[in-house]
PDB file of C-alpha atoms in Angstrom:
ATOM      1  CA  MET A  83     -13.503 -16.816 -14.205  1.00  0.00           C
ATOM      2  CA  SER A  84     -15.403 -16.053 -17.363  1.00  0.00           C
ATOM      3  CA  ASN A  85     -15.221 -12.352 -17.933  1.00  0.00           C
ATOM      4  CA  ARG A  86     -15.779 -12.463 -21.634  1.00  0.00           C
ATOM      5  CA  ARG A  87     -19.470 -13.206 -21.563  1.00  0.00           C
ATOM      6  CA  SER A  88     -20.154 -10.368 -19.191  1.00  0.00           C
ATOM      7  CA  ARG A  89     -18.254  -7.982 -21.405  1.00  0.00           C
ATOM      8  CA  GLN A  90     -20.550  -8.729 -24.312  1.00  0.00           C
ATOM      9  CA  SER A  91     -23.687  -7.656 -22.632  1.00  0.00           C
ATOM     10  CA  SER A  92     -22.876  -4.628 -20.533  1.00  0.00           C
ATOM     11  CA  SER A  93     -20.808  -1.516 -20.384  1.00  0.00           C
ATOM     12  CA  ALA A  94     -17.048  -1.410 -20.149  1.00  0.00           C
ATOM     13  CA  LEU A  95     -17.236  -1.015 -16.390  1.00  0.00           C
ATOM     14  CA  ARG A  96     -16.680  -4.708 -15.763  1.00  0.00           C
ATOM     15  CA  ILE A  97     -13.451  -5.886 -14.263  1.00  0.00           C
ATOM     16  CA  SER A  98     -10.772  -6.364 -16.880  1.00  0.00           C
ATOM     17  CA  ASP A  99      -8.488  -9.344 -17.137  1.00  0.00           C
ATOM     18  CA  ASP A 100      -5.586  -7.284 -15.826  1.00  0.00           C
ATOM     19  CA  GLN A 101      -7.540  -6.228 -12.799  1.00  0.00           C
ATOM     20  CA  MET A 102      -8.570  -9.809 -12.217  1.00  0.00           C
ATOM     21  CA  ILE A 103      -4.964 -10.959 -12.326  1.00  0.00           C
ATOM     22  CA  ASP A 104      -4.091  -8.249  -9.851  1.00  0.00           C
ATOM     23  CA  LEU A 105      -6.940  -9.290  -7.539  1.00  0.00           C
ATOM     24  CA  VAL A 106      -5.872 -12.903  -7.597  1.00  0.00           C
ATOM     25  CA  SER A 107      -2.306 -11.929  -6.760  1.00  0.00           C
ATOM     26  CA  GLN A 108      -3.608  -9.725  -3.942  1.00  0.00           C
ATOM     27  CA  LEU A 109      -5.452 -12.761  -2.626  1.00  0.00           C
ATOM     28  CA  CYS A 110      -2.344 -14.919  -2.912  1.00  0.00           C
ATOM     29  CA  GLN A 111      -0.443 -12.395  -0.838  1.00  0.00           C
ATOM     30  CA  LEU A 112      -3.030 -12.731   1.898  1.00  0.00           C
ATOM     31  CA  LEU A 113      -3.060 -16.504   2.132  1.00  0.00           C
ATOM     32  CA  PRO A 114      -0.289 -17.814   4.357  1.00  0.00           C
ATOM     33  CA  GLU A 115      -0.179 -21.162   2.579  1.00  0.00           C
ATOM     34  CA  ILE A 116       0.506 -19.640  -0.792  1.00  0.00           C
ATOM     35  CA  ARG A 117       2.604 -16.681   0.247  1.00  0.00           C
ATOM     36  CA  GLU A 118       5.310 -18.930   1.573  1.00  0.00           C
ATOM     37  CA  ARG A 119       5.852 -20.786  -1.653  1.00  0.00           C
ATOM     38  CA  ARG A 120       8.584 -19.866  -4.068  1.00  0.00           C
ATOM     39  CA  ARG A 121       7.510 -17.358  -6.639  1.00  0.00           C
ATOM     40  CA  SER A 122       8.350 -19.720  -9.462  1.00  0.00           C
ATOM     41  CA  ASP A 123       5.775 -22.265  -8.325  1.00  0.00           C
ATOM     42  CA  LYS A 124       2.560 -21.844 -10.201  1.00  0.00           C
ATOM     43  CA  VAL A 125      -0.596 -21.887  -8.215  1.00  0.00           C
ATOM     44  CA  SER A 126      -3.762 -23.053  -9.868  1.00  0.00           C
ATOM     45  CA  ALA A 127      -6.933 -21.012  -9.587  1.00  0.00           C
ATOM     46  CA  SER A 128      -8.569 -23.933  -7.873  1.00  0.00           C
ATOM     47  CA  LYS A 129      -5.836 -24.017  -5.243  1.00  0.00           C
ATOM     48  CA  VAL A 130      -6.217 -20.294  -4.595  1.00  0.00           C
ATOM     49  CA  LEU A 131      -9.947 -20.710  -4.077  1.00  0.00           C
ATOM     50  CA  GLN A 132      -9.460 -23.714  -1.827  1.00  0.00           C
ATOM     51  CA  GLU A 133      -6.882 -21.955   0.317  1.00  0.00           C
ATOM     52  CA  THR A 134      -9.127 -18.907   0.488  1.00  0.00           C
ATOM     53  CA  CYS A 135     -11.988 -20.999   1.826  1.00  0.00           C
ATOM     54  CA  ASN A 136      -9.712 -22.711   4.337  1.00  0.00           C
ATOM     55  CA  TYR A 137      -8.312 -19.429   5.515  1.00  0.00           C
ATOM     56  CA  ILE A 138     -11.744 -17.839   5.928  1.00  0.00           C
ATOM     57  CA  ARG A 139     -12.938 -20.839   7.895  1.00  0.00           C
ATOM     58  CA  LYS A 140      -9.854 -20.622  10.082  1.00  0.00           C
ATOM     59  CA  LEU A 141     -10.474 -16.938  10.764  1.00  0.00           C
ATOM     60  CA  HIS A 142     -14.116 -17.634  11.633  1.00  0.00           C
ATOM     61  CA  ARG A 143     -12.977 -20.269  14.116  1.00  0.00           C
ATOM     62  CA  GLU A 144     -10.541 -17.824  15.673  1.00  0.00           C
ATOM     63  CA  VAL A 145     -13.305 -15.278  16.104  1.00  0.00           C
ATOM     64  CA  ASP A 146     -15.355 -17.969  17.823  1.00  0.00           C
ATOM     65  CA  ASN A 147     -12.548 -18.917  20.191  1.00  0.00           C
ATOM     66  CA  LEU A 148     -11.666 -15.334  21.004  1.00  0.00           C
ATOM     67  CA  SER A 149     -15.318 -14.524  21.641  1.00  0.00           C
ATOM     68  CA  GLU A 150     -15.464 -17.331  24.178  1.00  0.00           C
ATOM     69  CA  ARG A 151     -12.339 -16.175  25.931  1.00  0.00           C
ATOM     70  CA  LEU A 152     -13.543 -12.591  25.955  1.00  0.00           C
ATOM     71  CA  SER A 153     -16.815 -13.695  27.471  1.00  0.00           C
ATOM     72  CA  GLN A 154     -14.971 -15.309  30.359  1.00  0.00           C
ATOM     73  CA  LEU A 155     -12.552 -12.434  30.807  1.00  0.00           C
ATOM     74  CA  LEU A 156     -15.075  -9.618  30.597  1.00  0.00           C
ATOM     75  CA  ASP A 157     -16.997 -11.250  33.359  1.00  0.00           C
ATOM     76  CA  SER A 158     -14.273 -10.783  35.871  1.00  0.00           C
ATOM     77  CA  VAL A 159     -12.975  -7.354  34.925  1.00  0.00           C
ATOM     78  CA  ASP A 160     -14.578  -4.511  36.745  1.00  0.00           C
ATOM     79  CA  GLU A 161     -11.950  -2.051  37.829  1.00  0.00           C
ATOM     80  CA  ASP A 162     -11.795   1.102  35.784  1.00  0.00           C
ATOM     81  CA  SER A 163      -8.065   1.444  35.890  1.00  0.00           C
ATOM     82  CA  HIS A 164      -7.458  -1.972  34.412  1.00  0.00           C
ATOM     83  CA  GLU A 165      -9.830  -1.464  31.528  1.00  0.00           C
ATOM     84  CA  ALA A 166      -8.493   1.981  30.841  1.00  0.00           C
ATOM     85  CA  SER A 167      -4.966   0.699  30.452  1.00  0.00           C
ATOM     86  CA  VAL A 168      -6.105  -2.082  28.139  1.00  0.00           C
ATOM     87  CA  ILE A 169      -7.956   0.371  25.985  1.00  0.00           C
ATOM     88  CA  ARG A 170      -4.965   2.624  25.907  1.00  0.00           C
ATOM     89  CA  SER A 171      -2.724  -0.208  24.822  1.00  0.00           C
ATOM     90  CA  LEU A 172      -5.100  -1.099  22.025  1.00  0.00           C
ATOM     91  CA  LEU A 173      -5.184   2.370  20.622  1.00  0.00           C
ATOM     92  CA  MET A 174      -1.448   2.868  20.568  1.00  0.00           C
TER      93      MET A 174
ATOM     94  CA  MET B  88       3.404  -0.367 -20.417  1.00  0.00           C
ATOM     95  CA  ALA B  89       0.503   1.767 -19.405  1.00  0.00           C
ATOM     96  CA  SER B  90      -2.442  -0.223 -18.237  1.00  0.00           C
ATOM     97  CA  ALA B  91      -5.706   1.552 -18.756  1.00  0.00           C
ATOM     98  CA  ASP B  92      -7.252   0.066 -15.645  1.00  0.00           C
ATOM     99  CA  LYS B  93      -6.158   0.952 -12.154  1.00  0.00           C
ATOM    100  CA  PRO B  94      -5.635  -1.943  -9.786  1.00  0.00           C
ATOM    101  CA  ILE B  95      -8.696  -2.520  -7.674  1.00  0.00           C
ATOM    102  CA  ASN B  96      -8.431  -1.102  -4.205  1.00  0.00           C
ATOM    103  CA  THR B  97      -9.044  -3.496  -1.340  1.00  0.00           C
ATOM    104  CA  ASP B  98      -7.436  -1.459   1.407  1.00  0.00           C
ATOM    105  CA  VAL B  99      -8.867  -1.578   4.884  1.00  0.00           C
ATOM    106  CA  PRO B 100      -8.645   0.993   7.676  1.00  0.00           C
ATOM    107  CA  GLU B 101      -6.031   0.854  10.388  1.00  0.00           C
ATOM    108  CA  LYS B 102      -6.309  -1.417  13.391  1.00  0.00           C
ATOM    109  CA  ASP B 103      -7.443   1.319  15.741  1.00  0.00           C
ATOM    110  CA  VAL B 104     -10.583   1.938  13.694  1.00  0.00           C
ATOM    111  CA  PHE B 105     -11.573  -1.676  14.209  1.00  0.00           C
ATOM    112  CA  ALA B 106     -10.597  -1.478  17.861  1.00  0.00           C
ATOM    113  CA  LEU B 107     -12.692   1.608  18.488  1.00  0.00           C
ATOM    114  CA  HIS B 108     -15.779   0.141  16.872  1.00  0.00           C
ATOM    115  CA  PHE B 109     -15.403  -3.127  18.737  1.00  0.00           C
ATOM    116  CA  LEU B 110     -14.880  -1.451  22.095  1.00  0.00           C
ATOM    117  CA  GLN B 111     -17.912   0.721  21.460  1.00  0.00           C
ATOM    118  CA  SER B 112     -19.986  -2.390  20.746  1.00  0.00           C
ATOM    119  CA  LEU B 113     -18.724  -4.060  23.884  1.00  0.00           C
ATOM    120  CA  SER B 114     -19.480  -1.094  26.059  1.00  0.00           C
ATOM    121  CA  ASN B 115     -22.972  -0.922  24.552  1.00  0.00           C
ATOM    122  CA  LEU B 116     -23.438  -4.536  25.549  1.00  0.00           C
ATOM    123  CA  ARG B 117     -22.350  -3.714  29.049  1.00  0.00           C
ATOM    124  CA  ARG B 118     -24.663  -0.766  29.255  1.00  0.00           C
ATOM    125  CA  GLN B 119     -27.604  -2.887  28.204  1.00  0.00           C
ATOM    126  CA  ASN B 120     -26.559  -5.104  31.064  1.00  0.00           C
ATOM    127  CA  ALA B 121     -26.252  -7.978  28.636  1.00  0.00           C
ATOM    128  CA  PHE B 122     -23.739  -9.694  30.850  1.00  0.00           C
ATOM    129  CA  ASN B 123     -25.503  -9.580  34.160  1.00  0.00           C
ATOM    130  CA  SER B 124     -29.029 -10.767  33.655  1.00  0.00           C
ATOM    131  CA  PRO B 125     -29.645 -14.012  35.504  1.00  0.00           C
ATOM    132  CA  ASP B 126     -31.314 -15.783  32.628  1.00  0.00           C
ATOM    133  CA  ASP B 127     -28.373 -15.104  30.385  1.00  0.00           C
ATOM    134  CA  THR B 128     -26.395 -18.258  29.826  1.00  0.00           C
ATOM    135  CA  THR B 129     -22.751 -18.359  28.964  1.00  0.00           C
ATOM    136  CA  ASN B 130     -23.660 -19.341  25.446  1.00  0.00           C
ATOM    137  CA  ASN B 131     -25.799 -16.257  25.017  1.00  0.00           C
ATOM    138  CA  ARG B 132     -23.013 -14.026  26.225  1.00  0.00           C
ATOM    139  CA  VAL B 133     -20.580 -15.588  23.785  1.00  0.00           C
ATOM    140  CA  LYS B 134     -23.071 -15.216  20.956  1.00  0.00           C
ATOM    141  CA  LYS B 135     -23.585 -11.563  21.742  1.00  0.00           C
ATOM    142  CA  ILE B 136     -19.888 -10.895  21.783  1.00  0.00           C
ATOM    143  CA  LYS B 137     -19.432 -12.742  18.527  1.00  0.00           C
ATOM    144  CA  LYS B 138     -22.196 -10.764  16.914  1.00  0.00           C
ATOM    145  CA  ALA B 139     -20.725  -7.525  18.244  1.00  0.00           C
ATOM    146  CA  ALA B 140     -17.430  -8.523  16.683  1.00  0.00           C
ATOM    147  CA  TYR B 141     -18.896  -9.083  13.222  1.00  0.00           C
ATOM    148  CA  VAL B 142     -21.143  -6.056  13.264  1.00  0.00           C
ATOM    149  CA  SER B 143     -18.432  -3.721  14.483  1.00  0.00           C
ATOM    150  CA  MET B 144     -16.057  -5.147  11.885  1.00  0.00           C
ATOM    151  CA  ALA B 145     -18.595  -4.505   9.137  1.00  0.00           C
ATOM    152  CA  ARG B 146     -19.136  -0.951  10.311  1.00  0.00           C
ATOM    153  CA  ALA B 147     -15.448  -0.203  10.761  1.00  0.00           C
ATOM    154  CA  ALA B 148     -14.352  -1.479   7.424  1.00  0.00           C
ATOM    155  CA  GLY B 149     -17.113  -1.536   4.920  1.00  0.00           C
ATOM    156  CA  GLY B 150     -20.085   0.302   6.219  1.00  0.00           C
ATOM    157  CA  THR B 151     -22.363   0.530   3.249  1.00  0.00           C
ATOM    158  CA  ASN B 152     -19.654   0.538   0.645  1.00  0.00           C
ATOM    159  CA  ARG B 153     -19.004  -3.151   0.526  1.00  0.00           C
ATOM    160  CA  LEU B 154     -21.418  -5.848  -0.528  1.00  0.00           C
ATOM    161  CA  TRP B 155     -20.287  -8.202   2.207  1.00  0.00           C
ATOM    162  CA  SER B 156     -20.728  -5.629   4.968  1.00  0.00           C
ATOM    163  CA  ARG B 157     -24.153  -4.672   3.681  1.00  0.00           C
ATOM    164  CA  ALA B 158     -25.184  -8.329   3.681  1.00  0.00           C
ATOM    165  CA  LEU B 159     -23.749  -8.865   7.153  1.00  0.00           C
ATOM    166  CA  LEU B 160     -25.449  -5.791   8.635  1.00  0.00           C
ATOM    167  CA  ARG B 161     -28.702  -6.678   6.945  1.00  0.00           C
ATOM    168  CA  ARG B 162     -28.582 -10.174   8.381  1.00  0.00           C
ATOM    169  CA  ALA B 163     -27.762  -8.890  11.863  1.00  0.00           C
ATOM    170  CA  ALA B 164     -30.582  -6.377  11.754  1.00  0.00           C
ATOM    171  CA  LYS B 165     -32.989  -9.081  10.635  1.00  0.00           C
ATOM    172  CA  GLU B 166     -32.049 -11.151  13.667  1.00  0.00           C
ATOM    173  CA  ASN B 167     -33.057  -8.209  15.815  1.00  0.00           C
ATOM    174  CA  ASN B 168     -36.291  -7.899  13.885  1.00  0.00           C
ATOM    175  CA  LYS B 169     -35.193  -4.603  12.498  1.00  0.00           C
ATOM    176  CA  VAL B 170     -34.994  -3.421   8.942  1.00  0.00           C
ATOM    177  CA  VAL B 171     -31.948  -1.703   7.527  1.00  0.00           C
ATOM    178  CA  ILE B 172     -32.364   0.771   4.731  1.00  0.00           C
ATOM    179  CA  PHE B 173     -29.311   1.435   2.635  1.00  0.00           C
ATOM    180  CA  SER B 174     -29.065   4.408   0.363  1.00  0.00           C
ATOM    181  CA  ARG B 175     -29.359   3.598  -3.299  1.00  0.00           C
ATOM    182  CA  ARG B 176     -26.098   3.011  -5.016  1.00  0.00           C
ATOM    183  CA  LYS B 177     -25.551   5.341  -7.923  1.00  0.00           C
ATOM    184  CA  LYS B 178     -23.587   2.939 -10.088  1.00  0.00           C
ATOM    185  CA  ARG B 179     -25.214   1.747 -13.253  1.00  0.00           C
ATOM    186  CA  VAL B 180     -23.353  -1.509 -13.100  1.00  0.00           C
ATOM    187  CA  THR B 181     -24.948  -4.226 -11.113  1.00  0.00           C
ATOM    188  CA  TRP B 182     -22.824  -6.921  -9.646  1.00  0.00           C
ATOM    189  CA  LEU B 183     -25.655  -9.375  -9.530  1.00  0.00           C
ATOM    190  CA  ARG B 184     -24.834 -12.815 -10.635  1.00  0.00           C
ATOM    191  CA  ARG B 185     -26.402 -14.202 -13.737  1.00  0.00           C
ATOM    192  CA  SER B 186     -28.179 -17.382 -12.931  1.00  0.00           C
ATOM    193  CA  ASN B 187     -27.304 -19.254 -16.089  1.00  0.00           C
ATOM    194  CA  ARG B 188     -23.654 -19.489 -15.242  1.00  0.00           C
ATOM    195  CA  ARG B 189     -22.313 -22.086 -12.888  1.00  0.00           C
ATOM    196  CA  ASP B 190     -19.041 -21.770 -11.088  1.00  0.00           C
ATOM    197  CA  PRO B 191     -16.632 -24.535 -10.237  1.00  0.00           C
ATOM    198  CA  VAL B 192     -17.160 -26.152  -6.864  1.00  0.00           C
ATOM    199  CA  ASP B 193     -14.449 -24.084  -5.180  1.00  0.00           C
ATOM    200  CA  ALA B 194     -16.075 -20.809  -6.113  1.00  0.00           C
ATOM    201  CA  GLU B 195     -19.414 -22.078  -4.849  1.00  0.00           C
ATOM    202  CA  ARG B 196     -17.839 -22.918  -1.503  1.00  0.00           C
ATOM    203  CA  LEU B 197     -16.390 -19.441  -1.330  1.00  0.00           C
ATOM    204  CA  ARG B 198     -19.797 -17.945  -2.047  1.00  0.00           C
ATOM    205  CA  ASN B 199     -21.189 -19.805   0.931  1.00  0.00           C
ATOM    206  CA  LEU B 200     -18.510 -18.425   3.205  1.00  0.00           C
ATOM    207  CA  LEU B 201     -18.688 -14.798   2.187  1.00  0.00           C
ATOM    208  CA  PRO B 202     -21.649 -12.740   3.415  1.00  0.00           C
ATOM    209  CA  GLY B 203     -23.768 -11.920   0.400  1.00  0.00           C
ATOM    210  CA  GLY B 204     -21.532 -13.997  -1.809  1.00  0.00           C
ATOM    211  CA  GLY B 205     -24.289 -15.964  -3.427  1.00  0.00           C
ATOM    212  CA  ALA B 206     -25.582 -12.980  -5.343  1.00  0.00           C
ATOM    213  CA  MET B 207     -22.291 -11.613  -6.637  1.00  0.00           C
ATOM    214  CA  GLU B 208     -20.640 -11.842  -9.996  1.00  0.00           C
ATOM    215  CA  THR B 209     -17.503 -13.929  -9.878  1.00  0.00           C
ATOM    216  CA  SER B 210     -15.177 -11.015 -10.460  1.00  0.00           C
ATOM    217  CA  LYS B 211     -16.806  -8.989  -7.703  1.00  0.00           C
ATOM    218  CA  LEU B 212     -16.626 -12.060  -5.475  1.00  0.00           C
ATOM    219  CA  MET B 213     -12.825 -12.031  -5.700  1.00  0.00           C
ATOM    220  CA  GLU B 214     -12.614  -8.357  -4.806  1.00  0.00           C
ATOM    221  CA  GLU B 215     -14.998  -8.656  -1.876  1.00  0.00           C
ATOM    222  CA  THR B 216     -13.187 -11.753  -0.649  1.00  0.00           C
ATOM    223  CA  ALA B 217      -9.828 -10.002  -0.500  1.00  0.00           C
ATOM    224  CA  HIS B 218     -11.354  -7.145   1.464  1.00  0.00           C
ATOM    225  CA  TYR B 219     -13.251  -9.497   3.762  1.00  0.00           C
ATOM    226  CA  ILE B 220     -10.131 -11.497   4.569  1.00  0.00           C
ATOM    227  CA  LYS B 221      -8.166  -8.380   5.420  1.00  0.00           C
ATOM    228  CA  CYS B 222     -10.947  -7.153   7.687  1.00  0.00           C
ATOM    229  CA  LEU B 223     -11.352 -10.509   9.394  1.00  0.00           C
ATOM    230  CA  SER B 224      -7.670 -10.745  10.188  1.00  0.00           C
ATOM    231  CA  MET B 225      -7.699  -7.183  11.557  1.00  0.00           C
ATOM    232  CA  GLN B 226     -10.661  -8.048  13.745  1.00  0.00           C
ATOM    233  CA  VAL B 227      -8.900 -11.174  14.995  1.00  0.00           C
ATOM    234  CA  LYS B 228      -5.824  -9.098  15.847  1.00  0.00           C
ATOM    235  CA  VAL B 229      -7.930  -6.623  17.805  1.00  0.00           C
ATOM    236  CA  MET B 230      -9.682  -9.378  19.744  1.00  0.00           C
ATOM    237  CA  GLN B 231      -6.385 -11.120  20.460  1.00  0.00           C
ATOM    238  CA  CYS B 232      -4.917  -7.890  21.798  1.00  0.00           C
ATOM    239  CA  LEU B 233      -7.917  -7.405  24.005  1.00  0.00           C
ATOM    240  CA  VAL B 234      -7.710 -10.939  25.336  1.00  0.00           C
ATOM    241  CA  ASP B 235      -3.984 -10.600  25.958  1.00  0.00           C
ATOM    242  CA  GLY B 236      -4.463  -7.289  27.717  1.00  0.00           C
ATOM    243  CA  LEU B 237      -7.212  -8.620  29.929  1.00  0.00           C
ATOM    244  CA  SER B 238      -5.381 -11.840  30.727  1.00  0.00           C
ATOM    245  CA  ALA B 239      -2.173 -10.199  31.872  1.00  0.00           C
ATOM    246  CA  LYS B 240      -2.046 -10.078  35.623  1.00  0.00           C
TER     247      LYS B 240
END
């Protein structure tokens, strides 16, 4: 992550190193693979990026699967009462 | 130790915001009778639901404030042969990537996965990625809840 070059040529509104470190740690918190390690283990930037890609791909696949299941389920649901209760449970 | 920069905010709305948007999209699909036309194959139905999921997620979470949601909405509108006009952003800083810098392979892969990622500066890419991941997992939770609710007999 080369921030230094960008700092030379534009205003001070670029992301600072501190903010970058914070972002990377935010990302690490989100990735299940990395979150479960011990805090003392160092994680390389490359590993963070790899895990991020894997996790995003996994989430995309889940959206695909859930879309398929929804397509089947929505077909058969027609009663108002059933849908209303599902919607209610979602919004709780 | 006072840091002059605030940590960058990647918070996303609560689950019900995603749920509302998604349910609205689904009911729009129903109203357009997208599910009942005879020439509509199963594949088409699934594609429509998937698209509704992504579009509603983009609207719920980013709207026009996030680069990834703008890219996603733009792409979706293009598929419908529509044009989206976003209001001009006031910021002087542009997050456009400079073409003379190459990223390591991992960052390139990430750019391919994130909507609009190819055009972003690396630092902005990290911020948008964190937000995107949070939104995606919210959307997955909403869809899972819906599936569970509809599957329960």
